[in-house]
Amino acid sequence: MLTVKTIIGFVLPALAMVQACLCAEAIPHAPDWPFDLTTLTAPDGSVTAKFVSFGATMTELWVKDRDGKARDVILGYDDNTELLTDPAHPVFNPIVGRYANRIKNGTFSIPITKFPQPDGPNVFHIPTNDHDGQDTLHGGIYGWDRRNWTIVEKTKTSVTYLHIDDADEGFPGTVTALATHSVENGGILRTTVHATATEKTPIMLTQHVYWNLDAFQGSEDILGHKLHVDASRVVAVDSDAVPTGPFIDVEGTAFDFRTTQAIGERWNDTFDLCGPGCQGYDNCWIYDNSEETKPGLTLWSDVSGIRLDVTTNNPAVQVYTAFWLDTPRKKVHGGPSLNYTKWTAVAIEHEGYIDAINTPEWHVDQIYYPGKDFNWETTYKFSTVH
Ligand SMILES: *[C@@H]1O[C@H](CO)[C@@H](O)[C@H](O)[C@H]1NC(C)=O
Ligand SMILES: *[C@@H]1O[C@H](CO)[C@@H](O)[C@H](O)[C@H]1NC(C)=O
Ligand SMILES: *[C@@H]1O[C@H](CO)[C@@H](O)[C@H](O)[C@H]1NC(C)=O
Ligand SMILES: *[C@@H]1O[C@H](CO)[C@@H](O)[C@H](O)[C@H]1NC(C)=O
């Protein structure tokens, strides 16, 4: 019998999959797929964003500075095939999954446990690719950011990519993901991801965007960028950047951005904060409010005057000031003879509680299954400060 529960739990996801797959056949691949470029421009010209199918990745984002001149405010490559081949793999602006950030020892169990036994029941191992094999970063060796997504729908202001993750990297079951990027009048860029699972699986996604709101014109790093984060807690981590369980109260620390500060304001207090020998930030802030209508994070530069306000349905944000970066810049950023290096960008990654699947004491449920879909939504609004 077709109950409401069955319709929501099974029929709707199945229909969505069928529709997605029919659409996938309806739009043939461009010859240069998966590096085919899609350009979206808001009708009022306030924002132009470019994407490739590979990783559903944003490759350029042009917004206007206080003089009305457009600047490309995200890092990237001139040759987008580098997204696949660059051994440095900085993860420039794709959708990251099936599980973003780190997984301790590349191991988890369902239901989750604090110390999953290697040969225990329902224990899963994902290839480790970080800190000499101590953890998995960004979904494994070939996470969603290095997969060939398919365009299923496209207009002048919106593009939807499909990715079917069929137990890739050792995760359980098949996850079907639809990522939609759109632009709107008034300087708005929005990304949403809807994912359905055929079996119980963790899902935790991010969009891993590296920002420099000056676009390397008038400044060379982001230490002067002003940052506001509506969060009084940061996740405490070990030397592999894996959560230990407790939260750090930001009060009186260099993590406190509840009052707007320049990113570099307390730079001398940031030695080793992002790992041994690393200066700056690579940390996960837990938002105090989960109102999707109010920006949780604001970033602006007094040089270009470009201001970014971010609203999200995610409970947390990873802010990484790019200590380990060393990759030739795009031409528009002064490349290729100059490189993107440490502190020349800030990656802002809206996500769930990191490695909650190995931290049961948080009681954060990141397991999805038929009938429980995953939804990720983030809106970036651009304006100017004078
Ligand atoms: C880490 O996972 C491997 C299997 O991938 C297992 O052999 C090893 O015992 C685990 N280490 C710890 C400390 O749990
Ligand atoms: C994805 O695209 C890359 C680059 O063109 C190609 O090497 C690879 O074989 C493709 N993978 C699949 C599964 O189609
Ligand atoms: C930071 O440390 C450096 C070198 O130790 C010092 O020269 C500089 O004045 C310090 N800056 C601040 C703001 O304290
Ligand atoms: C830029 O980065 C590349 C790749 O890491 C490296 O080979 C090259 O030497 C760097 N160039 C400069 C000018 O530092």
mmCIF file of N, CA, C and O in Angstrom, residues 212 234 270 286-287:
data_model
loop_
_atom_site.group_PDB
_atom_site.id
_atom_site.type_symbol
_atom_site.label_atom_id
_atom_site.label_comp_id
_atom_site.label_asym_id
_atom_site.label_seq_id
_atom_site.Cartn_x
_atom_site.Cartn_y
_atom_site.Cartn_z
ATOM 1 N N ASN A 212 40.097 35.403 -2.244
ATOM 2 C CA ASN A 212 40.948 36.577 -2.044
ATOM 3 C C ASN A 212 40.134 37.735 -2.622
ATOM 4 O O ASN A 212 40.012 37.872 -3.840
ATOM 5 N N VAL A 234 35.166 26.297 19.020
ATOM 6 C CA VAL A 234 35.966 25.702 17.954
ATOM 7 C C VAL A 234 36.228 24.255 18.369
ATOM 8 O O VAL A 234 36.399 23.974 19.560
ATOM 9 N N THR A 270 48.932 32.668 16.549
ATOM 10 C CA THR A 270 48.398 31.568 15.738
ATOM 11 C C THR A 270 49.457 30.518 15.378
ATOM 12 O O THR A 270 49.202 29.658 14.529
ATOM 13 N N ILE A 286 31.951 26.178 15.364
ATOM 14 C CA ILE A 286 30.554 25.737 15.466
ATOM 15 C C ILE A 286 29.684 26.990 15.637
ATOM 16 O O ILE A 286 29.869 27.753 16.598
ATOM 17 N N TYR A 287 28.779 27.200 14.713
ATOM 18 C CA TYR A 287 27.929 28.391 14.784
ATOM 19 C C TYR A 287 27.057 28.386 16.039
ATOM 20 O O TYR A 287 26.557 27.325 16.452
#
